[in-house]
Short mmCIF file of N, CA and C in Angstrom, two decimals:
data_model
loop_
_atom_site.label_atom_id
_atom_site.label_comp_id
_atom_site.label_asym_id
_atom_site.label_seq_id
_atom_site.Cartn_x
_atom_site.Cartn_y
_atom_site.Cartn_z
N HIS A 25 -57.08 -40.57 23.79
CA HIS A 25 -58.54 -40.00 23.00
C HIS A 25 -58.95 -41.33 22.59
N LEU A 26 -58.17 -42.45 22.02
CA LEU A 26 -58.59 -43.86 21.73
C LEU A 26 -59.66 -44.43 22.72
N ARG A 27 -58.95 -44.55 23.81
CA ARG A 27 -59.39 -45.06 25.16
C ARG A 27 -60.82 -44.53 25.48
N LEU A 28 -60.84 -43.17 25.37
CA LEU A 28 -61.81 -42.75 25.89
C LEU A 28 -62.96 -42.59 25.07
N GLY A 29 -62.88 -43.17 23.55
CA GLY A 29 -63.72 -43.38 22.85
C GLY A 29 -63.79 -41.91 21.64
N HIS A 30 -62.66 -40.93 21.91
CA HIS A 30 -62.83 -39.89 21.24
C HIS A 30 -62.16 -40.18 19.70
N PHE A 31 -62.53 -40.76 18.66
CA PHE A 31 -62.12 -41.44 17.60
C PHE A 31 -61.63 -40.01 16.80
N VAL A 32 -62.45 -39.06 16.59
CA VAL A 32 -62.13 -37.80 15.54
C VAL A 32 -60.86 -37.65 16.17
N GLU A 33 -60.90 -37.02 17.06
CA GLU A 33 -59.39 -36.55 18.02
C GLU A 33 -58.23 -37.55 17.89
N ALA A 34 -58.75 -38.88 18.41
CA ALA A 34 -57.23 -39.87 18.10
C ALA A 34 -56.53 -39.34 16.65
N ARG A 35 -57.84 -39.55 15.86
CA ARG A 35 -57.51 -39.77 14.34
C ARG A 35 -56.32 -38.42 13.91
N GLU A 36 -57.05 -37.62 14.77
CA GLU A 36 -56.58 -36.14 14.12
C GLU A 36 -55.07 -36.17 14.42
N ALA A 37 -55.14 -36.38 15.79
CA ALA A 37 -53.44 -36.61 16.26
C ALA A 37 -52.85 -37.82 15.72
N LEU A 38 -53.41 -38.77 15.03
CA LEU A 38 -52.34 -39.62 14.53
C LEU A 38 -52.26 -39.17 13.16
N VAL A 39 -52.75 -38.29 12.45
CA VAL A 39 -52.75 -37.66 11.44
C VAL A 39 -51.64 -36.78 11.19
N ASN A 40 -51.60 -35.91 12.47
CA ASN A 40 -50.39 -35.13 12.39
C ASN A 40 -49.63 -35.41 13.02
N ALA A 41 -49.38 -36.62 13.76
CA ALA A 41 -48.01 -37.46 14.11
C ALA A 41 -47.14 -38.24 12.64
N LEU A 42 -48.15 -38.73 11.86
CA LEU A 42 -47.76 -39.35 10.77
C LEU A 42 -47.53 -38.16 9.64
N ALA A 43 -47.86 -36.91 9.65
CA ALA A 43 -47.47 -36.06 8.53
C ALA A 43 -45.96 -35.66 9.02
N ARG A 44 -45.30 -35.97 10.29
CA ARG A 44 -44.15 -35.68 10.69
C ARG A 44 -43.03 -36.92 10.75
N HIS A 45 -43.85 -37.98 10.74
CA HIS A 45 -43.22 -39.24 10.59
C HIS A 45 -44.40 -40.44 10.08
N PRO A 46 -44.08 -40.45 8.83
CA PRO A 46 -45.16 -41.21 7.84
C PRO A 46 -45.07 -42.79 7.89
N ALA A 47 -43.76 -43.04 7.86
CA ALA A 47 -43.50 -44.43 8.47
C ALA A 47 -43.39 -45.17 9.56
N HIS A 48 -43.51 -44.40 10.50
CA HIS A 48 -43.73 -44.71 12.00
C HIS A 48 -44.46 -46.00 12.34
N PRO A 49 -44.10 -47.32 12.35
CA PRO A 49 -45.19 -48.50 12.61
C PRO A 49 -45.76 -48.54 13.58
N ALA A 50 -45.62 -47.79 14.93
CA ALA A 50 -46.43 -47.50 16.09
C ALA A 50 -47.73 -46.70 15.79
N LEU A 51 -47.30 -45.75 15.39
CA LEU A 51 -48.50 -44.88 14.82
C LEU A 51 -49.37 -45.37 13.81
N ARG A 52 -48.95 -45.78 13.02
CA ARG A 52 -49.58 -46.71 11.96
C ARG A 52 -50.40 -47.70 12.39
N SER A 53 -49.88 -48.39 13.11
CA SER A 53 -50.59 -49.58 14.04
C SER A 53 -51.77 -48.87 14.67
N THR A 54 -51.68 -47.85 15.46
CA THR A 54 -52.55 -47.13 16.32
C THR A 54 -53.68 -46.66 15.44
N LEU A 55 -53.13 -46.01 14.28
CA LEU A 55 -54.23 -45.56 13.16
C LEU A 55 -55.16 -46.65 12.84
N ALA A 56 -54.70 -47.83 12.77
CA ALA A 56 -55.78 -48.64 12.27
C ALA A 56 -56.61 -49.49 13.12
N SER A 57 -55.88 -49.53 14.75
CA SER A 57 -57.14 -49.21 15.84
C SER A 57 -58.11 -48.47 15.65
N VAL A 58 -57.61 -46.93 15.62
CA VAL A 58 -58.61 -46.09 15.60
C VAL A 58 -59.87 -46.43 14.33
N ALA A 59 -59.40 -46.69 13.23
CA ALA A 59 -60.18 -47.32 11.95
C ALA A 59 -61.16 -48.39 12.64
N MET A 60 -60.80 -49.48 13.14
CA MET A 60 -61.30 -50.39 13.65
C MET A 60 -62.49 -50.16 14.82
N ALA A 61 -62.04 -49.28 15.53
CA ALA A 61 -63.08 -48.87 16.61
C ALA A 61 -63.85 -48.06 16.48
N SER A 62 -63.89 -47.21 15.13
CA SER A 62 -65.05 -46.41 14.72
C SER A 62 -65.48 -47.04 13.45
N GLY A 63 -65.45 -48.25 13.37
CA GLY A 63 -66.42 -49.08 12.36
C GLY A 63 -65.90 -49.04 11.11
N GLN A 64 -64.52 -48.66 10.76
CA GLN A 64 -63.95 -48.72 9.68
C GLN A 64 -62.98 -49.94 9.32
N ALA A 65 -63.38 -51.09 9.35
CA ALA A 65 -62.58 -52.06 8.95
C ALA A 65 -62.04 -52.30 7.86
N ASP A 66 -62.46 -51.68 6.78
CA ASP A 66 -61.60 -51.85 5.14
C ASP A 66 -60.16 -51.21 5.46
N GLU A 67 -60.45 -49.50 6.17
CA GLU A 67 -58.86 -48.96 6.02
C GLU A 67 -58.30 -49.52 7.05
N ALA A 68 -58.52 -50.53 8.00
CA ALA A 68 -57.81 -50.92 9.05
C ALA A 68 -57.16 -52.02 8.45
N ILE A 69 -57.67 -52.89 7.61
CA ILE A 69 -57.23 -54.05 7.01
C ILE A 69 -55.81 -53.08 6.04
N GLU A 70 -56.39 -52.04 4.94
CA GLU A 70 -55.45 -51.58 4.07
C GLU A 70 -54.29 -51.21 4.89
N ILE A 71 -54.21 -50.27 6.03
CA ILE A 71 -52.99 -49.95 6.97
C ILE A 71 -52.35 -51.16 7.49
N LEU A 72 -52.91 -52.35 7.92
CA LEU A 72 -52.26 -53.38 8.62
C LEU A 72 -51.41 -54.23 7.42
N LYS A 73 -52.01 -54.59 6.38
CA LYS A 73 -51.44 -55.14 5.02
C LYS A 73 -50.24 -54.34 4.78
N ALA A 74 -50.29 -53.12 4.97
CA ALA A 74 -49.20 -52.26 4.25
C ALA A 74 -48.10 -52.33 5.35
N LEU A 75 -48.62 -52.32 6.63
CA LEU A 75 -47.57 -52.71 7.76
C LEU A 75 -46.82 -53.94 7.41
N ILE A 76 -47.60 -54.93 7.27
CA ILE A 76 -46.96 -56.35 7.44
C ILE A 76 -46.20 -56.66 6.24
N GLU A 77 -46.52 -55.88 4.93
CA GLU A 77 -45.92 -56.16 3.58
C GLU A 77 -44.76 -55.21 3.68
N GLY A 78 -44.98 -54.18 4.54
CA GLY A 78 -43.72 -53.25 4.76
C GLY A 78 -42.48 -53.39 5.72
N GLY A 79 -42.51 -54.80 6.03
CA GLY A 79 -41.28 -55.59 6.83
C GLY A 79 -42.01 -55.31 8.35
N HIS A 80 -43.38 -55.20 8.75
CA HIS A 80 -43.53 -55.06 10.24
C HIS A 80 -44.57 -56.27 10.47
N ASP A 81 -44.11 -57.55 10.27
CA ASP A 81 -44.63 -58.57 10.30
C ASP A 81 -44.69 -59.25 11.86
N HIS A 82 -45.15 -58.56 12.36
CA HIS A 82 -45.41 -59.19 14.13
C HIS A 82 -46.61 -59.68 14.38
N PRO A 83 -46.74 -60.64 15.36
CA PRO A 83 -47.80 -61.21 15.61
C PRO A 83 -49.19 -60.62 15.72
N VAL A 84 -48.40 -59.57 16.73
CA VAL A 84 -49.90 -58.31 16.85
C VAL A 84 -50.42 -57.74 15.76
N ASN A 85 -49.70 -57.27 14.85
CA ASN A 85 -50.36 -57.08 13.69
C ASN A 85 -50.83 -57.93 12.90
N ARG A 86 -50.38 -59.18 12.99
CA ARG A 86 -51.20 -60.07 12.28
C ARG A 86 -52.52 -60.28 12.79
N TYR A 87 -52.80 -60.53 14.31
CA TYR A 87 -53.88 -60.63 15.05
C TYR A 87 -54.77 -59.58 14.89
N ASN A 88 -54.22 -58.21 15.00
CA ASN A 88 -55.09 -57.29 14.27
C ASN A 88 -55.65 -57.25 13.41
N LEU A 89 -54.83 -57.67 12.10
CA LEU A 89 -55.13 -57.89 10.65
C LEU A 89 -56.45 -58.69 10.66
N ALA A 90 -56.16 -59.77 11.40
CA ALA A 90 -57.50 -60.99 11.35
C ALA A 90 -58.52 -60.46 11.87
N TYR A 91 -58.44 -59.77 13.13
CA TYR A 91 -59.67 -59.09 13.88
C TYR A 91 -60.38 -58.07 12.93
N ALA A 92 -59.75 -57.27 12.32
CA ALA A 92 -60.50 -56.48 11.02
C ALA A 92 -60.91 -57.22 10.13
N LEU A 93 -60.09 -58.25 9.57
CA LEU A 93 -61.01 -59.14 8.55
C LEU A 93 -62.33 -59.87 8.81
N MET A 94 -62.30 -60.29 10.54
CA MET A 94 -63.52 -61.16 10.58
C MET A 94 -64.89 -60.04 10.87
N TYR A 95 -64.21 -58.66 11.18
CA TYR A 95 -65.32 -57.49 11.15
C TYR A 95 -65.60 -56.92 9.73
N ALA A 96 -64.75 -57.36 8.66
CA ALA A 96 -65.17 -56.99 7.59
C ALA A 96 -65.94 -58.29 6.62
N ARG A 97 -65.81 -59.50 7.92
CA ARG A 97 -67.08 -60.84 7.35
C ARG A 97 -66.17 -61.57 6.55
N ARG A 98 -64.88 -61.26 6.25
CA ARG A 98 -63.95 -62.00 5.54
C ARG A 98 -63.47 -63.13 6.37
N PHE A 99 -64.13 -64.40 7.15
CA PHE A 99 -63.81 -65.21 7.90
C PHE A 99 -62.89 -66.22 7.73
N ALA A 100 -62.90 -66.56 6.66
CA ALA A 100 -61.80 -67.67 6.04
C ALA A 100 -60.46 -67.17 6.32
N GLU A 101 -60.31 -65.71 5.48
CA GLU A 101 -58.99 -65.13 5.77
C GLU A 101 -58.78 -64.83 7.09
N ALA A 102 -59.82 -64.41 8.18
CA ALA A 102 -59.26 -64.29 9.44
C ALA A 102 -58.74 -65.52 10.09
N ARG A 103 -59.35 -66.57 9.41
CA ARG A 103 -58.93 -67.91 10.36
C ARG A 103 -57.81 -68.41 9.98
N ASP A 104 -57.24 -68.34 8.61
CA ASP A 104 -55.88 -68.58 8.20
C ASP A 104 -55.07 -67.61 8.80
N LEU A 105 -55.01 -66.49 8.88
CA LEU A 105 -54.26 -65.69 9.50
C LEU A 105 -54.02 -65.94 10.86
N LEU A 106 -54.97 -66.29 11.62
CA LEU A 106 -54.93 -66.43 13.00
C LEU A 106 -54.48 -67.97 12.95
N MET A 107 -54.22 -68.77 12.55
CA MET A 107 -53.37 -70.04 12.55
C MET A 107 -52.05 -69.80 12.25
N THR A 108 -51.62 -68.60 12.11
CA THR A 108 -50.03 -68.66 11.95
C THR A 108 -49.68 -68.03 13.26
N VAL A 109 -50.34 -67.44 14.23
CA VAL A 109 -50.09 -66.63 15.66
C VAL A 109 -50.80 -67.63 16.52
N LEU A 110 -51.57 -68.54 16.53
CA LEU A 110 -52.28 -69.30 17.17
C LEU A 110 -51.62 -69.49 18.62
N ASP A 111 -50.30 -70.12 18.92
CA ASP A 111 -49.51 -70.60 19.76
C ASP A 111 -48.36 -69.37 20.40
N ASP A 112 -48.72 -68.13 19.79
CA ASP A 112 -47.88 -67.13 19.77
C ASP A 112 -48.06 -66.37 21.41
N PRO A 113 -47.21 -66.32 21.98
CA PRO A 113 -47.58 -65.60 23.07
C PRO A 113 -47.73 -63.93 23.33
N ALA A 114 -47.28 -63.74 22.04
CA ALA A 114 -47.57 -62.03 21.67
C ALA A 114 -49.11 -61.73 21.33
N ALA A 115 -49.66 -63.02 20.73
CA ALA A 115 -51.20 -63.01 20.40
C ALA A 115 -52.05 -63.84 21.45
N PRO A 116 -52.18 -63.80 22.56
CA PRO A 116 -52.59 -64.45 23.32
C PRO A 116 -54.01 -64.92 23.26
N GLU A 117 -54.94 -63.86 22.59
CA GLU A 117 -56.22 -63.75 22.39
C GLU A 117 -56.88 -64.69 21.10
N ALA A 118 -55.57 -65.01 20.49
CA ALA A 118 -55.91 -65.43 18.86
C ALA A 118 -56.94 -66.93 19.11
N PRO A 119 -56.74 -67.43 20.07
CA PRO A 119 -57.77 -68.69 20.12
C PRO A 119 -59.08 -68.41 20.15
N VAL A 120 -59.49 -67.46 20.90
CA VAL A 120 -60.85 -67.05 20.98
C VAL A 120 -61.19 -66.30 19.94
N LEU A 121 -60.55 -65.25 19.31
CA LEU A 121 -61.02 -64.76 17.99
C LEU A 121 -61.15 -65.99 16.83
N LEU A 122 -60.23 -67.03 17.02
CA LEU A 122 -60.18 -68.14 16.03
C LEU A 122 -61.82 -68.71 16.20
N ALA A 123 -61.91 -69.09 17.44
CA ALA A 123 -63.58 -69.63 17.65
C ALA A 123 -64.60 -68.91 17.05
N ARG A 124 -64.55 -67.75 17.22
CA ARG A 124 -65.57 -66.91 16.67
C ARG A 124 -65.54 -66.76 14.94
N CYS A 125 -64.37 -67.08 14.65
CA CYS A 125 -64.53 -66.98 13.03
C CYS A 125 -64.76 -68.32 12.48
N LEU A 126 -64.39 -69.51 13.24
CA LEU A 126 -64.58 -70.75 12.86
C LEU A 126 -66.76 -70.79 13.02
N HIS A 127 -67.10 -70.36 14.13
CA HIS A 127 -68.52 -70.35 14.47
C HIS A 127 -69.19 -69.81 13.30
N HIS A 128 -68.94 -68.77 12.49
CA HIS A 128 -69.22 -67.85 11.45
C HIS A 128 -68.75 -68.66 10.24
N LEU A 129 -67.99 -69.56 10.46
CA LEU A 129 -68.00 -70.43 8.82
C LEU A 129 -68.51 -71.63 9.19
N GLY A 130 -69.39 -72.22 10.33
CA GLY A 130 -70.33 -73.48 10.21
C GLY A 130 -69.24 -74.44 11.13
N GLU A 131 -68.15 -73.91 11.59
CA GLU A 131 -67.40 -75.13 12.40
C GLU A 131 -67.17 -75.24 13.77
N THR A 132 -68.73 -75.30 14.30
CA THR A 132 -68.98 -74.88 15.77
C THR A 132 -68.17 -76.14 16.63
N ASP A 133 -68.04 -77.37 16.09
CA ASP A 133 -67.46 -78.33 16.82
C ASP A 133 -65.68 -78.32 17.04
N GLU A 134 -65.26 -77.65 16.13
CA GLU A 134 -63.67 -77.15 16.24
C GLU A 134 -63.84 -75.95 17.03
N ALA A 135 -64.69 -75.00 16.79
CA ALA A 135 -64.66 -73.76 17.61
C ALA A 135 -64.88 -74.37 19.37
N ILE A 136 -65.48 -75.28 19.42
CA ILE A 136 -65.60 -75.75 20.90
C ILE A 136 -64.50 -76.44 21.38
N GLU A 137 -63.95 -77.01 20.59
CA GLU A 137 -62.64 -77.74 20.87
C GLU A 137 -61.38 -76.75 21.24
N ARG A 138 -61.72 -75.72 20.22
CA ARG A 138 -60.27 -74.68 20.71
C ARG A 138 -60.58 -73.81 21.62
N LEU A 139 -61.95 -73.82 22.50
CA LEU A 139 -62.02 -72.70 23.22
C LEU A 139 -61.63 -73.81 24.66
N ASN A 140 -62.14 -75.05 24.27
CA ASN A 140 -62.07 -75.87 25.61
C ASN A 140 -60.62 -76.01 26.06
N LYS A 141 -59.66 -76.03 24.69
CA LYS A 141 -58.50 -76.35 25.37
C LYS A 141 -57.74 -75.14 25.72
N PHE A 142 -58.12 -73.81 25.08
CA PHE A 142 -57.79 -72.38 25.80
C PHE A 142 -58.28 -72.40 27.03
N LEU A 143 -59.42 -72.71 27.44
CA LEU A 143 -59.48 -72.64 28.87
C LEU A 143 -59.09 -73.71 29.71
N THR A 144 -58.44 -74.56 29.44
CA THR A 144 -57.55 -75.40 30.00
C THR A 144 -56.23 -74.78 30.84
N GLN A 145 -55.86 -73.84 29.68
CA GLN A 145 -54.61 -73.00 30.22
C GLN A 145 -55.23 -71.53 30.78
N HIS A 146 -56.21 -71.15 30.77
CA HIS A 146 -56.77 -70.20 30.85
C HIS A 146 -58.20 -69.96 31.60
N PRO A 147 -58.28 -70.51 32.76
CA PRO A 147 -59.55 -71.27 33.24
C PRO A 147 -60.36 -69.95 33.37
N GLY A 148 -60.10 -68.97 33.92
CA GLY A 148 -61.08 -67.85 34.18
C GLY A 148 -61.49 -66.89 33.08
N HIS A 149 -61.35 -67.08 32.19
CA HIS A 149 -61.62 -66.27 31.10
C HIS A 149 -63.02 -65.99 30.68
N SER A 150 -63.44 -64.97 31.24
CA SER A 150 -64.90 -64.60 30.89
C SER A 150 -65.30 -64.52 29.46
N GLU A 151 -64.32 -64.18 28.49
CA GLU A 151 -64.87 -64.10 26.80
C GLU A 151 -64.68 -65.26 26.62
N ALA A 152 -63.94 -65.78 26.95
CA ALA A 152 -63.74 -67.50 26.34
C ALA A 152 -64.84 -68.32 26.86
N LEU A 153 -65.30 -68.30 28.08
CA LEU A 153 -66.29 -68.98 28.91
C LEU A 153 -67.81 -68.17 28.04
N GLY A 154 -68.02 -67.34 27.97
CA GLY A 154 -69.10 -66.58 27.58
C GLY A 154 -69.60 -66.90 25.99
N PHE A 155 -68.41 -67.04 25.36
CA PHE A 155 -68.78 -67.19 23.69
C PHE A 155 -68.68 -68.94 23.54
N LEU A 156 -68.19 -69.85 24.34
CA LEU A 156 -68.16 -71.17 24.59
C LEU A 156 -69.85 -71.08 25.19
N SER A 157 -70.20 -70.76 25.82
CA SER A 157 -71.84 -70.78 26.12
C SER A 157 -72.90 -70.73 25.20
N LEU A 158 -72.40 -69.53 24.13
CA LEU A 158 -73.32 -69.60 22.90
C LEU A 158 -73.13 -70.68 21.75
N LEU A 159 -71.90 -71.03 21.71
CA LEU A 159 -71.31 -72.24 21.06
C LEU A 159 -72.08 -73.75 21.33
N HIS A 160 -72.09 -73.62 22.77
CA HIS A 160 -73.14 -74.93 23.20
C HIS A 160 -74.61 -74.69 23.25
N LEU A 161 -74.99 -73.41 23.20
CA LEU A 161 -76.50 -73.27 22.99
C LEU A 161 -76.99 -73.56 21.39
N ASP A 162 -75.77 -73.20 20.60
CA ASP A 162 -76.15 -73.30 19.42
C ASP A 162 -75.93 -74.84 19.01
N SER A 163 -75.35 -75.74 19.56
CA SER A 163 -75.06 -77.03 19.45
C SER A 163 -76.39 -77.65 20.31
N MET A 164 -76.94 -76.90 20.96
CA MET A 164 -78.06 -77.68 21.65
C MET A 164 -77.83 -78.46 22.87
N HIS A 165 -76.52 -78.14 23.51
CA HIS A 165 -76.19 -78.84 24.55
C HIS A 165 -76.33 -77.66 26.19
N SER A 166 -77.71 -77.80 26.26
CA SER A 166 -78.18 -76.97 27.30
C SER A 166 -77.27 -76.75 28.61
N GLN A 167 -76.94 -77.83 28.93
CA GLN A 167 -76.60 -78.13 30.01
C GLN A 167 -75.12 -77.54 30.40
N GLU A 168 -74.29 -77.85 29.58
CA GLU A 168 -72.89 -77.06 28.97
C GLU A 168 -72.78 -75.54 28.86
N ALA A 169 -73.92 -75.18 27.96
CA ALA A 169 -74.22 -74.12 27.79
C ALA A 169 -74.41 -72.86 29.08
N ARG A 170 -75.20 -73.59 29.66
CA ARG A 170 -75.82 -73.07 31.08
C ARG A 170 -74.55 -72.79 32.02
N GLN A 171 -73.39 -73.85 32.22
CA GLN A 171 -72.51 -73.96 33.06
C GLN A 171 -71.50 -72.64 32.55
N SER A 172 -71.45 -72.85 31.47
CA SER A 172 -70.11 -71.96 30.84
C SER A 172 -70.80 -70.45 31.06
N ALA A 173 -71.95 -69.93 30.56
CA ALA A 173 -72.58 -68.81 30.92
C ALA A 173 -72.72 -68.41 32.36
N GLU A 174 -72.97 -69.27 33.44
CA GLU A 174 -72.88 -68.94 34.73
C GLU A 174 -71.14 -68.67 34.92
N GLN A 175 -70.35 -69.56 34.86
CA GLN A 175 -69.32 -69.26 35.12
C GLN A 175 -68.73 -67.68 34.68
N ALA A 176 -68.91 -67.43 33.01
CA ALA A 176 -68.58 -66.35 32.59
C ALA A 176 -69.48 -64.98 33.35
N ILE A 177 -70.56 -65.16 33.43
CA ILE A 177 -70.85 -64.25 34.54
C ILE A 177 -70.64 -63.98 35.86
N GLN A 178 -70.41 -64.78 36.73
CA GLN A 178 -69.53 -64.93 38.08
C GLN A 178 -68.45 -63.42 37.37
N ARG A 179 -67.46 -63.97 36.72
CA ARG A 179 -66.35 -63.23 36.16
C ARG A 179 -66.78 -61.98 35.85
N ASN A 180 -67.60 -61.78 34.87
CA ASN A 180 -68.04 -60.37 34.49
C ASN A 180 -69.63 -60.61 34.24
N PRO A 181 -70.37 -59.89 34.99
CA PRO A 181 -71.53 -59.62 35.01
C PRO A 181 -72.32 -59.00 33.66
N ASP A 182 -71.52 -58.25 32.57
CA ASP A 182 -72.09 -57.93 31.57
C ASP A 182 -71.37 -58.76 30.27
N ASP A 183 -70.86 -59.87 30.67
CA ASP A 183 -70.93 -60.67 29.43
C ASP A 183 -71.92 -60.97 28.46
N LEU A 184 -71.65 -59.98 27.19
CA LEU A 184 -72.87 -60.30 25.99
C LEU A 184 -73.51 -62.05 25.91
N SER A 185 -72.11 -62.55 25.71
CA SER A 185 -72.60 -63.80 25.09
C SER A 185 -73.35 -64.68 26.20
N ALA A 186 -72.78 -64.71 27.56
CA ALA A 186 -73.39 -65.10 28.68
C ALA A 186 -74.98 -64.54 28.89
N LEU A 187 -74.85 -63.36 28.57
CA LEU A 187 -76.29 -62.67 28.95
C LEU A 187 -77.46 -63.48 27.93
N VAL A 188 -76.62 -63.40 26.72
CA VAL A 188 -77.75 -63.89 25.63
C VAL A 188 -78.02 -65.20 26.03
N THR A 189 -76.97 -66.37 26.02
CA THR A 189 -77.17 -67.77 26.46
C THR A 189 -78.27 -67.80 27.41
N LEU A 190 -78.01 -67.19 28.77
CA LEU A 190 -78.97 -67.36 29.65
C LEU A 190 -80.46 -66.98 29.63
N GLY A 191 -80.76 -66.01 28.50
CA GLY A 191 -81.88 -65.47 28.40
C GLY A 191 -82.50 -66.62 27.48
N SER A 192 -81.66 -66.95 26.33
CA SER A 192 -82.19 -68.06 25.73
C SER A 192 -82.93 -69.11 26.44
N LEU A 193 -81.80 -69.45 27.15
CA LEU A 193 -82.38 -71.00 28.25
C LEU A 193 -83.35 -70.73 28.87
N ALA A 194 -83.68 -69.33 29.58
CA ALA A 194 -84.85 -69.19 30.10
C ALA A 194 -85.82 -69.28 29.40
N LEU A 195 -85.88 -68.62 28.22
CA LEU A 195 -87.11 -68.72 26.96
C LEU A 195 -87.52 -70.33 26.53
N GLU A 196 -86.38 -70.90 26.83
CA GLU A 196 -86.88 -72.24 26.23
C GLU A 196 -87.64 -72.65 27.72
N THR A 197 -87.30 -72.43 28.57
CA THR A 197 -88.38 -73.13 29.99
C THR A 197 -89.40 -72.09 30.28
N GLN A 198 -89.73 -71.13 29.52
CA GLN A 198 -90.65 -70.48 29.18
C GLN A 198 -90.91 -69.57 30.46
N ASP A 199 -89.49 -69.28 31.06
CA ASP A 199 -89.29 -68.49 32.32
C ASP A 199 -89.28 -67.01 31.78
N ASP A 200 -90.46 -66.60 31.46
CA ASP A 200 -90.22 -65.14 30.59
C ASP A 200 -89.74 -63.98 31.43
N LYS A 201 -90.10 -63.80 32.66
CA LYS A 201 -89.40 -63.14 33.87
C LYS A 201 -87.83 -63.01 33.31
N VAL A 202 -87.50 -64.32 33.99
CA VAL A 202 -85.89 -64.15 33.90
C VAL A 202 -85.20 -63.73 32.62
N SER A 203 -86.02 -64.34 31.48
CA SER A 203 -85.33 -64.26 30.10
C SER A 203 -85.72 -62.90 29.69
N THR A 204 -86.58 -61.96 30.31
CA THR A 204 -86.62 -60.67 29.66
C THR A 204 -85.32 -59.91 30.42
N GLU A 205 -85.25 -60.04 31.83
CA GLU A 205 -84.08 -59.66 32.70
C GLU A 205 -82.78 -59.51 32.09
N TYR A 206 -82.44 -61.07 31.67
CA TYR A 206 -81.25 -61.28 30.79
C TYR A 206 -81.07 -60.52 29.55
N PHE A 207 -82.06 -60.44 29.06
CA PHE A 207 -82.32 -60.07 27.59
C PHE A 207 -82.05 -58.03 28.02
N GLU A 208 -82.70 -57.78 28.69
CA GLU A 208 -82.72 -56.40 28.78
C GLU A 208 -81.29 -56.08 29.37
N HIS A 209 -80.71 -56.56 30.43
CA HIS A 209 -79.30 -56.35 30.46
C HIS A 209 -78.54 -56.33 29.32
N ALA A 210 -78.45 -57.35 28.35
CA ALA A 210 -77.60 -57.53 27.32
C ALA A 210 -78.01 -56.33 26.02
N LEU A 211 -79.25 -55.87 26.35
CA LEU A 211 -79.44 -54.73 25.19
C LEU A 211 -78.74 -53.55 26.19
N GLN A 212 -78.65 -53.21 27.23
CA GLN A 212 -78.26 -52.38 27.77
C GLN A 212 -76.48 -52.46 27.77
N ARG A 213 -76.11 -53.53 27.70
CA ARG A 213 -74.70 -53.53 27.45
C ARG A 213 -74.39 -53.45 25.83
N ASN A 214 -75.20 -53.55 25.08
CA ASN A 214 -74.92 -53.57 23.49
C ASN A 214 -76.41 -53.30 22.74
N PRO A 215 -76.58 -51.88 22.66
CA PRO A 215 -78.08 -51.59 22.18
C PRO A 215 -78.25 -51.89 20.90
N LYS A 216 -77.19 -52.09 19.94
CA LYS A 216 -77.34 -52.52 18.50
C LYS A 216 -77.50 -54.13 18.42
#
């Protein structure tokens, strides 16, 4: 149900299972994922904090809590938590999420540095490349922004960050047709 986007059904199944096994950590963790997917970041934070405080202090739970904190716009808390799992193989996406937090905190140069380091180990990571393109765009590094965005688009033609970057770069050169194509594609990908 969660993978299909049926959040009501997923929640119902988990609540029923938790009624029989109230302390089951995997069920509680999955309920936190359902909360996040349905836009309930505060609920996810509450569930994940309780899991960690209850003895299930696993890097994945820390990463998921940082993710929820980020969506609750609690960027400094998310950053601090991500720093504890940054090099943990159980949370391989931590550097990418950390870069997003740093960007929101106005620490763009550090975010770029973290993503560049991550990309030396994962050169084809489209999400990292796409977000790196946005960071370069914000830092007015047009050439680097274009290069990262084009690499991201080659790997994932729907990468939202890369689409926005390429649309913005086309807008800067007054190429309205190309800019509109990228922005329309971005809007199809994410109408909000």
